[in-house]
Amino acid sequence: MNVLVINAGSSSLKYQLLNPETGDLLAKGLCERIGIDGKFTYKPQLPGKEKIDAADVAMPTHSEAIAAVLNALVDGKNGVVASMKEIDAVGHRVVHGGEKFARSVVINDEVMAAIEECNPLAPLHNPANIIGIKACQALMPGVPMVAVFDTAFHQTMPPVAYTYALPYEYYEKDAVRRYGFHGTSHKYVAQRAADMLGKPIESLKLISCHLGNGSSITAVDGGKSVDTSMGFTPLAGVPMGTRSGDLDAGILEYLMNKYGMDIKEMLNILNKKSGVQGVSGVSSDFRDLSNAAAEGNTRAGLAVDLFNYGVKKYIGAYAAAMGGVDAIIFTAGVGENSADQRMAIASGLEFMGVKMDEDANKVRGEERVISAADSKVKVLLIPTNEELMIAMDTAALVK
Ligand code: ADP
């Protein structure tokens, strides 16, 4: 079985064709600058097939972008499948499922309407996801499509974890609550962790640290998300590449009054000019920050420290929330690649049974136990694979 995984943004579209049964990736790529001057990349993963990296491809809308993807996949010379018949289903990443979707679903008219009702919760992302779904439906009639939501995994959170201490009617009338994001990634690594530990996921308390450009930490108890650091929007939690993470809302009024900013300008600063970029003044990329810190830039060093400290505090909080922890998982760009940051985050947690293995930790991007043999709490490095998780969910639903 082959599943096409689509992640549609407003002017870009990422895709992968995978076999969820074997985990094999057949091809992947990216359509960029849709509606501008169309850029198309195609990377077949089979031997003897040539990749495409083309600029100025006519892509006025997502339809032409998806048509370009399908043409490349079935191309006689460099394609990876013989015909469209070999694409059995499509899995669409959808950012926000609100309280309507606690799991992935086969898309029908009713589901489309419910996704549209979630648009106000993710006004930049959901409409783009919907455009991608509609373009695919038009080009692939009869092919089953599944929506996989970033928020769905977190719908198991109890009220005590998702309720904000605001007047309750804002929850009841306006759906203001913690939703959480990166759910597909947290779900994937939690399942892998159970496999690696050889224990049923129902018996495990896990803390999953998805540390990338955007970062979130999730407490997974018995396979279910019970708390997560992102909130109503992905602005909450630890400081990120350019996002502030949690902060005192009183700061908004103070700065807006002082500099005559409106809420749009303020939010632009919180989303795009804050985080480790804002503190360091150097970069949002942790590699640049480590290099700058090594050269003596103290603000770059502070930015990295602030991030690591933020993650450590969530680990402590979630261990307390679950009444213990069996394993801590590191994943995504920073979590998979930065041995130094994993060490900085996990050090000082010896009191709760975390003991790292310095040599085992000197590794990048492979599944491995990086805690010492006698560590009560296991520390795991698990590369995430959101596309594979989407393909697996899709296959399970359309079979
Ligand atoms: P996202 O999907 O949120 O855009 P990723 O999960 O791809 O982000 O993570 C990207 C981040 O990973 C980059 O900003 C970079 O700081 C970090 N990263 C990648 N490689 C390394 C590395 N070797 N050391 C430290 N950080 C790294």
Tab-separated table of C-alpha atoms and ligand atoms in Angstrom:
chain	number	residue	atom	x	y	z
A	1	MET	CA	0.000	0.000	0.000
A	2	ASN	CA	1.260	3.507	-0.874
A	3	VAL	CA	0.093	6.654	0.883
A	4	LEU	CA	0.707	10.168	-0.377
A	5	VAL	CA	1.232	12.507	2.574
A	6	ILE	CA	0.453	16.167	1.938
A	7	ASN	CA	1.316	19.102	4.187
A	8	ALA	CA	-0.152	22.189	2.506
A	9	GLY	CA	0.756	25.704	3.582
A	10	SER	CA	-0.479	28.982	2.144
A	11	SER	CA	2.221	29.171	-0.546
A	12	SER	CA	4.015	25.853	-0.132
A	13	LEU	CA	3.244	22.153	-0.119
A	14	LYS	CA	5.420	19.349	1.238
A	15	TYR	CA	4.787	15.807	0.082
A	16	GLN	CA	6.007	12.252	0.596
A	17	LEU	CA	4.938	8.971	-0.919
A	18	LEU	CA	5.410	6.159	1.594
A	19	ASN	CA	4.568	2.556	2.212
A	20	PRO	CA	3.260	2.591	5.803
A	21	GLU	CA	3.558	-1.195	6.132
A	22	THR	CA	7.301	-1.323	5.451
A	23	GLY	CA	8.066	2.287	6.370
A	24	ASP	CA	9.741	2.698	2.956
A	25	LEU	CA	9.888	6.191	1.512
A	26	LEU	CA	9.437	6.191	-2.271
A	27	ALA	CA	9.739	9.897	-3.011
A	28	LYS	CA	9.492	13.270	-1.342
A	29	GLY	CA	9.683	16.914	-2.254
A	30	LEU	CA	8.411	20.404	-1.972
A	31	CYS	CA	6.369	22.892	-3.991
A	32	GLU	CA	7.242	26.444	-3.010
A	33	ARG	CA	6.201	29.929	-4.021
A	34	ILE	CA	2.756	28.729	-5.165
A	35	GLY	CA	0.973	31.694	-6.737
A	36	ILE	CA	4.296	33.516	-7.149
A	37	ASP	CA	6.960	31.973	-9.365
A	38	GLY	CA	6.575	28.252	-8.559
A	39	LYS	CA	9.576	26.213	-7.392
A	40	PHE	CA	9.346	22.425	-7.547
A	41	THR	CA	11.575	19.750	-6.066
A	42	TYR	CA	11.183	15.995	-6.388
A	43	LYS	CA	13.501	13.489	-4.734
A	44	PRO	CA	12.831	9.885	-5.734
A	45	GLN	CA	14.328	7.393	-3.284
A	46	LEU	CA	14.644	4.484	-5.719
A	47	PRO	CA	17.968	3.707	-7.437
A	48	GLY	CA	18.466	5.034	-10.973
A	49	LYS	CA	15.788	7.701	-10.664
A	50	GLU	CA	16.717	11.333	-11.149
A	51	LYS	CA	15.630	14.192	-8.953
A	52	ILE	CA	14.022	17.420	-10.131
A	53	ASP	CA	14.901	20.878	-8.840
A	54	ALA	CA	13.095	23.374	-11.031
A	55	ALA	CA	12.387	27.087	-10.749
A	56	ASP	CA	9.684	29.063	-12.543
A	57	VAL	CA	7.231	26.168	-12.726
A	58	ALA	CA	3.729	27.454	-13.493
A	59	MET	CA	1.839	26.985	-10.199
A	60	PRO	CA	-0.795	29.684	-9.933
A	61	THR	CA	-2.710	27.567	-7.378
A	62	HIS	CA	-2.319	24.424	-5.261
A	63	SER	CA	-4.007	22.430	-8.054
A	64	GLU	CA	-1.076	22.889	-10.421
A	65	ALA	CA	1.320	22.107	-7.571
A	66	ILE	CA	-0.415	18.787	-6.823
A	67	ALA	CA	-0.656	18.006	-10.536
A	68	ALA	CA	3.133	18.501	-10.768
A	69	VAL	CA	3.617	16.134	-7.816
A	70	LEU	CA	1.396	13.435	-9.343
A	71	ASN	CA	3.043	13.772	-12.765
A	72	ALA	CA	6.480	13.341	-11.225
A	73	LEU	CA	5.393	10.308	-9.165
A	74	VAL	CA	3.967	8.425	-12.192
A	75	ASP	CA	6.514	9.660	-14.753
A	76	GLY	CA	7.622	6.815	-17.072
A	77	LYS	CA	11.323	7.520	-16.553
A	78	ASN	CA	11.830	8.961	-13.102
A	79	GLY	CA	8.543	8.106	-11.414
A	80	VAL	CA	8.311	5.682	-8.492
A	81	VAL	CA	4.916	4.111	-9.267
A	82	ALA	CA	3.542	2.812	-12.567
A	83	SER	CA	0.246	4.690	-12.406
A	84	MET	CA	-2.125	6.629	-10.171
A	85	LYS	CA	-3.747	3.290	-9.260
A	86	GLU	CA	-0.701	2.613	-7.071
A	87	ILE	CA	-1.456	5.617	-4.868
A	88	ASP	CA	-3.992	4.033	-2.524
A	89	ALA	CA	-4.813	6.933	-0.223
A	90	VAL	CA	-3.829	10.463	0.741
A	91	GLY	CA	-3.064	11.599	4.286
A	92	HIS	CA	-3.412	15.337	4.872
A	93	ARG	CA	-1.782	17.132	7.752
A	94	VAL	CA	-4.300	19.518	9.289
A	95	VAL	CA	-3.086	21.873	12.009
A	96	HIS	CA	-6.219	22.436	14.079
A	97	GLY	CA	-8.992	20.003	14.876
A	98	GLY	CA	-10.298	21.954	17.864
A	99	GLU	CA	-12.391	19.822	20.227
A	100	LYS	CA	-14.103	18.196	17.261
A	101	PHE	CA	-11.302	15.776	16.374
A	102	ALA	CA	-9.641	13.524	18.934
A	103	ARG	CA	-8.249	11.237	16.246
A	104	SER	CA	-7.574	11.060	12.510
A	105	VAL	CA	-10.637	10.712	10.271
A	106	VAL	CA	-11.584	9.767	6.724
A	107	ILE	CA	-12.540	12.992	4.970
A	108	ASN	CA	-16.134	13.476	3.798
A	109	ASP	CA	-18.324	16.572	3.390
A	110	GLU	CA	-19.247	16.615	7.065
A	111	VAL	CA	-15.585	16.407	8.101
A	112	MET	CA	-14.650	19.207	5.680
A	113	ALA	CA	-17.314	21.421	7.232
A	114	ALA	CA	-16.040	20.630	10.737
A	115	ILE	CA	-12.443	21.438	9.718
A	116	GLU	CA	-13.664	24.751	8.303
A	117	GLU	CA	-15.362	25.484	11.608
A	118	CYS	CA	-11.916	25.216	13.235
A	119	ASN	CA	-10.475	27.907	10.930
A	120	PRO	CA	-10.784	30.737	13.475
A	121	LEU	CA	-8.529	28.741	15.812
A	122	ALA	CA	-5.722	28.557	13.196
A	123	PRO	CA	-6.475	31.295	10.667
A	124	LEU	CA	-3.093	31.041	8.941
A	125	HIS	CA	-2.923	27.261	8.690
A	126	ASN	CA	-6.308	25.526	8.431
A	127	PRO	CA	-7.514	27.420	5.337
A	128	ALA	CA	-4.310	26.409	3.523
A	129	ASN	CA	-4.771	22.775	4.618
A	130	ILE	CA	-8.322	22.874	3.246
A	131	ILE	CA	-7.138	24.261	-0.103
A	132	GLY	CA	-4.687	21.345	-0.319
A	133	ILE	CA	-7.420	18.790	0.421
A	134	LYS	CA	-9.817	20.273	-2.150
A	135	ALA	CA	-7.136	20.403	-4.856
A	136	CYS	CA	-6.277	16.753	-4.188
A	137	GLN	CA	-9.916	15.659	-4.218
A	138	ALA	CA	-10.415	17.282	-7.629
A	139	LEU	CA	-7.363	15.584	-9.131
A	140	MET	CA	-7.784	12.185	-7.460
A	141	PRO	CA	-11.484	11.345	-7.521
A	142	GLY	CA	-12.325	8.157	-5.651
A	143	VAL	CA	-9.036	8.027	-3.746
A	144	PRO	CA	-9.737	7.962	0.016
A	145	MET	CA	-8.356	10.924	1.945
A	146	VAL	CA	-7.655	11.161	5.652
A	147	ALA	CA	-7.141	14.226	7.864
A	148	VAL	CA	-4.487	13.927	10.572
A	149	PHE	CA	-4.567	16.756	13.122
A	150	ASP	CA	-1.661	18.296	15.040
A	151	THR	CA	-3.999	18.809	17.975
A	152	ALA	CA	-5.814	15.437	18.061
A	153	PHE	CA	-3.340	13.515	20.241
A	154	HIS	CA	-3.738	16.121	22.995
A	155	GLN	CA	-7.519	15.818	23.197
A	156	THR	CA	-7.035	13.291	26.030
A	157	MET	CA	-5.787	16.064	28.353
A	158	PRO	CA	-7.962	16.422	31.454
A	159	PRO	CA	-9.733	19.739	32.179
A	160	VAL	CA	-7.196	20.557	34.877
A	161	ALA	CA	-4.476	20.623	32.198
A	162	TYR	CA	-6.369	22.381	29.415
A	163	THR	CA	-8.390	25.006	31.283
A	164	TYR	CA	-7.028	28.553	31.458
A	165	ALA	CA	-7.799	30.494	34.626
A	166	LEU	CA	-9.940	33.006	32.714
A	167	PRO	CA	-13.678	33.670	33.079
A	168	TYR	CA	-15.134	30.263	32.254
A	169	GLU	CA	-17.417	31.583	29.521
A	170	TYR	CA	-14.365	32.183	27.309
A	171	TYR	CA	-13.965	28.416	27.251
A	172	GLU	CA	-17.666	27.626	26.927
A	173	LYS	CA	-18.521	30.288	24.353
A	174	ASP	CA	-15.223	30.880	22.585
A	175	ALA	CA	-13.367	27.561	22.861
A	176	VAL	CA	-10.388	29.239	24.545
A	177	ARG	CA	-8.387	26.404	26.119
A	178	ARG	CA	-5.063	24.649	25.761
A	179	TYR	CA	-5.014	22.531	22.593
A	180	GLY	CA	-1.336	21.706	22.090
A	181	PHE	CA	0.432	20.967	18.811
A	182	HIS	CA	3.070	18.597	17.370
A	183	GLY	CA	0.658	15.808	18.355
A	184	THR	CA	1.621	13.585	15.429
A	185	SER	CA	5.269	13.752	16.457
A	186	HIS	CA	4.623	13.165	20.165
A	187	LYS	CA	2.387	10.194	19.337
A	188	TYR	CA	4.968	8.687	16.993
A	189	VAL	CA	7.934	8.943	19.370
A	190	ALA	CA	5.856	7.723	22.327
A	191	GLN	CA	4.967	4.559	20.385
A	192	ARG	CA	8.590	4.069	19.336
A	193	ALA	CA	9.690	4.544	22.951
A	194	ALA	CA	7.375	1.749	24.084
A	195	ASP	CA	8.791	-0.486	21.328
A	196	MET	CA	12.384	0.365	22.286
A	197	LEU	CA	11.701	-0.330	25.974
A	198	GLY	CA	9.802	-3.527	25.131
A	199	LYS	CA	6.899	-2.510	27.381
A	200	PRO	CA	3.224	-1.856	26.643
A	201	ILE	CA	2.665	1.870	26.222
A	202	GLU	CA	-0.263	1.612	28.657
A	203	SER	CA	2.248	0.916	31.442
A	204	LEU	CA	4.577	3.854	30.754
A	205	LYS	CA	4.935	7.449	31.900
A	206	LEU	CA	6.824	9.348	29.201
A	207	ILE	CA	7.971	12.922	28.716
A	208	SER	CA	8.395	13.728	25.035
A	209	CYS	CA	10.592	16.736	24.178
A	210	HIS	CA	10.054	17.859	20.569
A	211	LEU	CA	12.803	20.467	20.292
A	212	GLY	CA	13.111	22.152	16.909
A	213	ASN	CA	12.535	25.604	15.565
A	214	GLY	CA	9.165	25.283	17.286
A	215	SER	CA	9.316	23.240	20.474
A	216	SER	CA	6.850	21.507	22.741
A	217	ILE	CA	7.072	19.131	25.667
A	218	THR	CA	4.317	16.573	26.339
A	219	ALA	CA	3.497	14.353	29.300
A	220	VAL	CA	2.295	10.992	27.952
A	221	ASP	CA	0.735	8.748	30.613
A	222	GLY	CA	-0.320	5.277	29.503
A	223	GLY	CA	-0.063	6.324	25.840
A	224	LYS	CA	-2.272	9.375	26.308
A	225	SER	CA	-1.252	13.028	26.272
A	226	VAL	CA	-2.101	14.404	29.717
A	227	ASP	CA	-0.412	17.804	29.414
A	228	THR	CA	1.576	19.750	26.861
A	229	SER	CA	3.519	22.996	26.818
A	230	MET	CA	1.965	24.685	23.782
A	231	GLY	CA	-1.417	26.225	24.386
A	232	PHE	CA	-4.314	27.854	22.576
A	233	THR	CA	-1.693	28.709	19.950
A	234	PRO	CA	1.855	27.445	19.301
A	235	LEU	CA	3.220	30.616	20.944
A	236	ALA	CA	3.133	29.102	24.434
A	237	GLY	CA	5.620	26.988	26.362
A	238	VAL	CA	9.399	27.110	26.159
A	239	PRO	CA	11.233	29.906	24.319
A	240	MET	CA	11.616	28.877	20.666
A	241	GLY	CA	13.560	29.952	17.568
A	242	THR	CA	11.666	33.244	17.252
A	243	ARG	CA	8.653	32.732	19.580
A	244	SER	CA	8.714	33.992	23.152
A	245	GLY	CA	7.042	31.019	24.812
A	246	ASP	CA	5.246	31.688	28.111
A	247	LEU	CA	5.397	35.229	29.433
A	248	ASP	CA	3.615	37.596	31.770
A	249	ALA	CA	0.683	39.071	29.811
A	250	GLY	CA	1.233	42.321	31.725
A	251	ILE	CA	4.322	42.905	29.573
A	252	LEU	CA	2.097	43.351	26.527
A	253	GLU	CA	0.248	46.340	27.950
A	254	TYR	CA	3.473	47.901	29.242
A	255	LEU	CA	5.298	47.689	25.895
A	256	MET	CA	2.268	48.540	23.756
A	257	ASN	CA	1.654	51.714	25.793
A	258	LYS	CA	5.301	52.684	25.892
A	259	TYR	CA	5.941	52.269	22.151
A	260	GLY	CA	2.461	52.949	20.796
A	261	MET	CA	2.202	49.472	19.295
A	262	ASP	CA	-1.074	47.827	18.360
A	263	ILE	CA	-1.746	44.157	19.151
A	264	LYS	CA	-0.704	43.079	15.658
A	265	GLU	CA	2.726	44.649	16.031
A	266	MET	CA	3.070	43.187	19.515
A	267	LEU	CA	2.192	39.684	18.338
A	268	ASN	CA	4.569	39.994	15.419
A	269	ILE	CA	7.338	40.650	17.947
A	270	LEU	CA	6.254	37.724	20.134
A	271	ASN	CA	6.026	35.314	17.186
A	272	LYS	CA	8.819	36.412	14.879
A	273	LYS	CA	11.351	38.485	16.823
A	274	SER	CA	11.526	36.847	20.228
A	275	GLY	CA	12.744	33.470	21.489
A	276	VAL	CA	16.434	32.673	21.159
A	277	GLN	CA	16.640	35.030	18.161
A	278	GLY	CA	15.385	37.937	20.233
A	279	VAL	CA	17.561	37.248	23.278
A	280	SER	CA	20.744	36.594	21.299
A	281	GLY	CA	20.303	39.125	18.493
A	282	VAL	CA	22.316	36.551	16.504
A	283	SER	CA	20.110	33.824	15.049
A	284	SER	CA	17.101	31.573	15.603
A	285	ASP	CA	19.258	28.576	14.649
A	286	PHE	CA	20.793	26.740	17.571
A	287	ARG	CA	23.884	25.806	15.546
A	288	ASP	CA	24.670	29.501	14.998
A	289	LEU	CA	24.050	30.176	18.667
A	290	SER	CA	26.391	27.419	19.847
A	291	ASN	CA	29.102	28.722	17.522
A	292	ALA	CA	28.595	32.312	18.646
A	293	ALA	CA	28.584	31.261	22.307
A	294	ALA	CA	31.833	29.325	21.779
A	295	GLU	CA	33.352	32.517	20.371
A	296	GLY	CA	32.419	34.372	23.541
A	297	ASN	CA	29.040	35.898	22.650
A	298	THR	CA	27.390	35.899	26.075
A	299	ARG	CA	23.889	36.740	24.811
A	300	ALA	CA	23.994	33.749	22.456
A	301	GLY	CA	25.061	31.635	25.433
A	302	LEU	CA	22.241	33.069	27.537
A	303	ALA	CA	19.682	32.296	24.808
A	304	VAL	CA	20.726	28.622	24.668
A	305	ASP	CA	20.800	28.407	28.471
A	306	LEU	CA	17.334	29.958	28.679
A	307	PHE	CA	15.963	27.371	26.264
A	308	ASN	CA	17.629	24.412	28.001
A	309	TYR	CA	16.470	25.666	31.404
A	310	GLY	CA	12.918	26.050	30.104
A	311	VAL	CA	12.859	22.449	28.862
A	312	LYS	CA	14.312	21.167	32.140
A	313	LYS	CA	11.581	22.934	34.125
A	314	TYR	CA	8.855	21.303	32.016
A	315	ILE	CA	10.435	17.888	32.591
A	316	GLY	CA	10.302	18.482	36.334
A	317	ALA	CA	6.741	19.764	36.125
A	318	TYR	CA	5.497	16.830	34.076
A	319	ALA	CA	7.227	14.253	36.281
A	320	ALA	CA	5.307	15.837	39.158
A	321	ALA	CA	2.065	15.921	37.142
A	322	MET	CA	2.290	12.198	36.344
A	323	GLY	CA	3.707	11.153	39.734
A	324	GLY	CA	6.871	9.812	38.089
A	325	VAL	CA	8.498	9.196	34.762
A	326	ASP	CA	9.884	6.063	33.089
A	327	ALA	CA	11.540	7.683	30.079
A	328	ILE	CA	12.383	11.075	28.633
A	329	ILE	CA	12.418	11.319	24.831
A	330	PHE	CA	14.420	13.809	22.762
A	331	THR	CA	13.329	14.442	19.169
A	332	ALA	CA	13.244	17.006	16.276
A	333	GLY	CA	16.092	19.235	15.001
A	334	VAL	CA	17.707	20.149	18.311
A	335	GLY	CA	16.651	17.043	20.230
A	336	GLU	CA	18.019	14.712	17.548
A	337	ASN	CA	21.228	16.590	16.811
A	338	SER	CA	22.544	18.514	19.763
A	339	ALA	CA	24.345	16.236	22.232
A	340	ASP	CA	25.394	19.293	24.258
A	341	GLN	CA	21.846	20.541	24.701
A	342	ARG	CA	20.506	17.091	25.620
A	343	MET	CA	23.260	16.877	28.239
A	344	ALA	CA	22.552	20.375	29.555
A	345	ILE	CA	18.831	19.629	29.843
A	346	ALA	CA	19.247	16.234	31.524
A	347	SER	CA	22.045	17.234	33.899
A	348	GLY	CA	20.883	18.153	37.364
A	349	LEU	CA	17.998	15.698	37.126
A	350	GLU	CA	19.972	12.974	38.945
A	351	PHE	CA	17.777	13.581	42.029
A	352	MET	CA	14.825	12.131	40.084
A	353	GLY	CA	16.750	9.159	38.748
A	354	VAL	CA	18.134	10.502	35.455
A	355	LYS	CA	21.742	9.535	34.731
A	356	MET	CA	23.089	10.183	31.249
A	357	ASP	CA	25.707	8.060	29.457
A	358	GLU	CA	28.061	10.644	27.993
A	359	ASP	CA	29.425	8.342	25.266
A	360	ALA	CA	26.045	6.964	24.220
A	361	ASN	CA	24.805	10.547	23.972
A	362	LYS	CA	27.476	11.409	21.396
A	363	VAL	CA	25.241	10.481	18.510
A	364	ARG	CA	22.940	12.200	16.011
A	365	GLY	CA	19.669	11.221	14.459
A	366	GLU	CA	19.427	7.553	15.408
A	367	GLU	CA	17.223	5.650	17.829
A	368	ARG	CA	19.252	4.989	20.923
A	369	VAL	CA	19.139	4.802	24.711
A	370	ILE	CA	21.408	7.636	25.877
A	371	SER	CA	21.066	7.159	29.642
A	372	ALA	CA	23.418	5.036	31.741
A	373	ALA	CA	22.603	1.352	32.261
A	374	ASP	CA	21.757	2.056	35.916
A	375	SER	CA	19.638	5.135	35.203
A	376	LYS	CA	16.227	4.674	36.835
A	377	VAL	CA	14.672	6.917	34.180
A	378	LYS	CA	15.632	5.975	30.609
A	379	VAL	CA	16.587	8.795	28.255
A	380	LEU	CA	15.883	8.047	24.594
A	381	LEU	CA	16.932	9.692	21.360
A	382	ILE	CA	14.200	9.019	18.780
A	383	PRO	CA	14.133	10.728	15.367
A	384	THR	CA	10.588	11.821	14.697
A	385	ASN	CA	8.742	10.874	11.514
A	386	GLU	CA	5.472	12.764	11.263
A	387	GLU	CA	4.917	11.736	7.638
A	388	LEU	CA	5.186	8.045	8.501
A	389	MET	CA	2.757	8.526	11.407
A	390	ILE	CA	0.305	10.275	9.040
A	391	ALA	CA	0.699	7.447	6.506
A	392	MET	CA	0.151	4.801	9.218
A	393	ASP	CA	-2.986	6.541	10.528
A	394	THR	CA	-4.243	6.897	6.955
A	395	ALA	CA	-3.637	3.230	6.127
A	396	ALA	CA	-5.335	2.078	9.328
A	397	LEU	CA	-8.456	4.095	8.501
A	398	VAL	CA	-8.860	3.268	4.808
A	399	LYS	CA	-8.168	-0.469	5.039
B	1	ADP	P1	10.964	22.787	12.577
B	1	ADP	O1	10.426	21.514	11.996
B	1	ADP	O2	10.268	23.235	13.824
B	1	ADP	O3	11.172	23.903	11.605
B	1	ADP	P2	13.326	21.203	13.039
B	1	ADP	O4	12.787	20.126	13.879
B	1	ADP	O5	13.733	20.902	11.655
B	1	ADP	O6	12.410	22.489	13.092
B	1	ADP	O7	14.577	21.828	13.817
B	1	ADP	C1	15.278	22.877	13.254
B	1	ADP	C2	16.293	23.352	14.263
B	1	ADP	O8	17.149	22.275	14.637
B	1	ADP	C3	17.201	24.416	13.675
B	1	ADP	O9	16.719	25.690	13.950
B	1	ADP	C4	18.497	24.153	14.384
B	1	ADP	O10	18.643	25.149	15.379
B	1	ADP	C5	18.373	22.816	15.055
B	1	ADP	N1	19.499	21.941	14.712
B	1	ADP	C6	19.678	21.182	13.629
B	1	ADP	N2	20.881	20.555	13.677
B	1	ADP	C7	21.447	20.932	14.848
B	1	ADP	C8	22.678	20.628	15.513
B	1	ADP	N3	23.567	19.823	14.959
B	1	ADP	N4	22.897	21.200	16.687
B	1	ADP	C9	22.013	22.024	17.247
B	1	ADP	N5	20.851	22.341	16.682
B	1	ADP	C10	20.579	21.807	15.500
